[in-house]
Amino acid sequence: MAATGIFYIRYEDPNPRGRRRRRVPQWVSPDRIEGFGILGENGGDEVGFELSWSIPDPLLWLDLESAHGMAIKSSSGEGRTRSSLTIIIVVGLCCFFYVLGAWQRSGFGKGDSIALQVTQQTECTISPNLNFETHHGGSGSLSDIGDSEVKTFEACHDRYTDYTPCQDQKRAMTFPRENMIYRERHCPPDKEKLYCLVPAPEGYVAPFPWPKSRDYVAYANVPYKSLTVEKAVQNWVQYEGNVFRFPGGGTQFPQGADKYIDQLASVIPIANGTVRTALDTGCGVASWGAYLLKRNVLAMSFAPRDSHEAQVQFALERGVPAVIGVLGSIKLPYPSRAFDMAHCSRCLIPWGANDGIYMMEVDRVLRPGGYWVLSGPPINWKSNYQAWQRTKEDLSEEQRKIEEIAKLLCWEKVSEKGEIAIWRKRINAESCPGRQDETPINVCKATNSDDVWYKKMESCVNQYPEVSSAEEVAGGELKPFPQRLKAIPPRISSGSVPDFSVKSYQEDVRLWQKHVKAYKKINKLLDTGRYRNIMDMNAGLGSFAAAIESSKLWVMNVVPTIAEMSTLGVIYERGLIGIYHDWCEAFSTYPRTYDLIHANGVFSLYRNKCKMEDILLEMDRILRPEGAVIFRDDVDVLIKVKKIVGGMRWNIKLVDHEDGPLVPEKILVAVKQYWVGGNKSKKDKQ
């Protein structure tokens, strides 16, 4: 660590009786010299120089009088010579220490060169020169780490290779099947949690880089062939040797997702950036979202963990955003007015059931002016009722209910062609003819519509934000993407997010641009395509994701449910995607689905909320072998993280803040080691 030293020089005036007062120039170099002048009065014989500098270790007092004999009284000529020599020495030392300090802070010192090694072949080593434990004993740190010994976490049994704690199949079957409750999140109690490392399957390899990963997935990574049999005629996925190939087909688009999207684009303004965020309900292997990416549309896809093995796992392995989820009895973990488009391609959701509660939930998350696409039953039932093996009356009644609820929600039907119907949500309540008087509706109470975590869905219509004219878009009009990424989000400009003004928002944007620039120095793989699926565990306003936005990657912006401010709506207004989550529980995804995890202040936020090791083990579960983690937190917290991670088969490195070693916030960089399972017992094999 840097310290401050003081350089003090004393010499005697060879001519103390002289009336001419000797003065030394006042030199003040930036951040290095503090004070330089005469000590003594009325021609006194002592002149002092005080300098401060930053160097790796503190220096002791240095007395040049004894070292160089500068105080020997002699003739005035000799004294002047030696006095001049003293000043020259001082000047030389000033220059030396100034250059030393500038070099240290320039980012090219020893610490930075060591940190740079993090990126070389995804290997890390502990940096010996960044040991803060001597000075930071962990006072005021998390209470769940009582002893200082490093605990070693063993590998879980191979049967947990694809373990999804909150969507465990055995636990799910103990819950009611009504309204898909058994497919929702049901997390294990503490006594049932696994405190071990989830293994990768034998033969696991790093996923193919994008865009090849869109079309090919290694069989060893997701060794399940059931979909290749069940969906063989629907062109979902094909097994070819040691890889799966995804032709881009689907149940409703056997000719491929591209042609299907072309049909949608003939009605919906996809090409001009008006549609940026999309929601795909019942996504299958997410081919719709995969092919939207090249059109600059970012889709949040979800499907339940059901009898079709690993649909969401296939999607994420392909490099497509997806989570395990279902429209059941609980609200979707997204904010209101989030998506520009919502989509259902034969997703088997009973849209007309339960008084239209599922369509009302889609309405909540759909922004004013957004589009809803329904592809498949019951659309065009007159031509397809025999193929769908349902009666005309059944399908006719289902479509009638959908049309009725759409009218109640004030959606305008803009197209129906073949088996595809498209509705558009009105831009505000003023443009809804007859909503106020003719049609009785149950309006949701004016509570926080973004408070959705484990909240039951309601059979009510979400209110539009107020507008001043029938032409104004409720909640604010969004710019087309990519302009909206840099524009001021309407939630910020309107002041609807407390404690965030336009100025503080812009400061946040600049701060994270600076942070990401520093990250790229630490890890040069960040913007190369090596990391495709990225998660930000505490996303804030989404400025980290905005700073690294690229077609090579996507970011799942997670806003913790215990965060002081609900900022996920701002993230969606910037053209990014994300989800609410409580990190005391497991995330709704399969193991090994993210290449890079960013954890900014996560452990300070969850101090005394749950065990630190629970969060770290969950990070290990969802992180791919040789994936990386960037922790940013107070040094005392990171010391505790470092102790736990030391027993988790991670290589770690503690790095200074980009503003220098005196900043208490540090960065801990980790890389998960490559290892696979293979610990099956003889009894299991038999």
XYZ file of C-alpha atoms in Angstrom, residues 9 47 91 139 146 177 196 280 416 547 586-587 632 635 637 686:
16
model
C 16.494 19.255 5.217
C 15.617 26.613 6.232
C 15.308 19.286 -6.800
C -14.494 -5.980 11.319
C -17.135 -17.270 11.808
C -51.515 -29.058 -10.820
C -21.614 -28.927 -2.865
C -41.740 -15.234 -25.827
C -55.228 -11.997 -38.899
C -21.485 0.129 -21.520
C -31.655 -20.161 -6.643
C -32.030 -18.493 -10.026
C -16.930 -5.210 -6.919
C -12.424 -4.744 0.666
C -16.456 -7.974 2.218
C -25.833 -51.271 -11.881
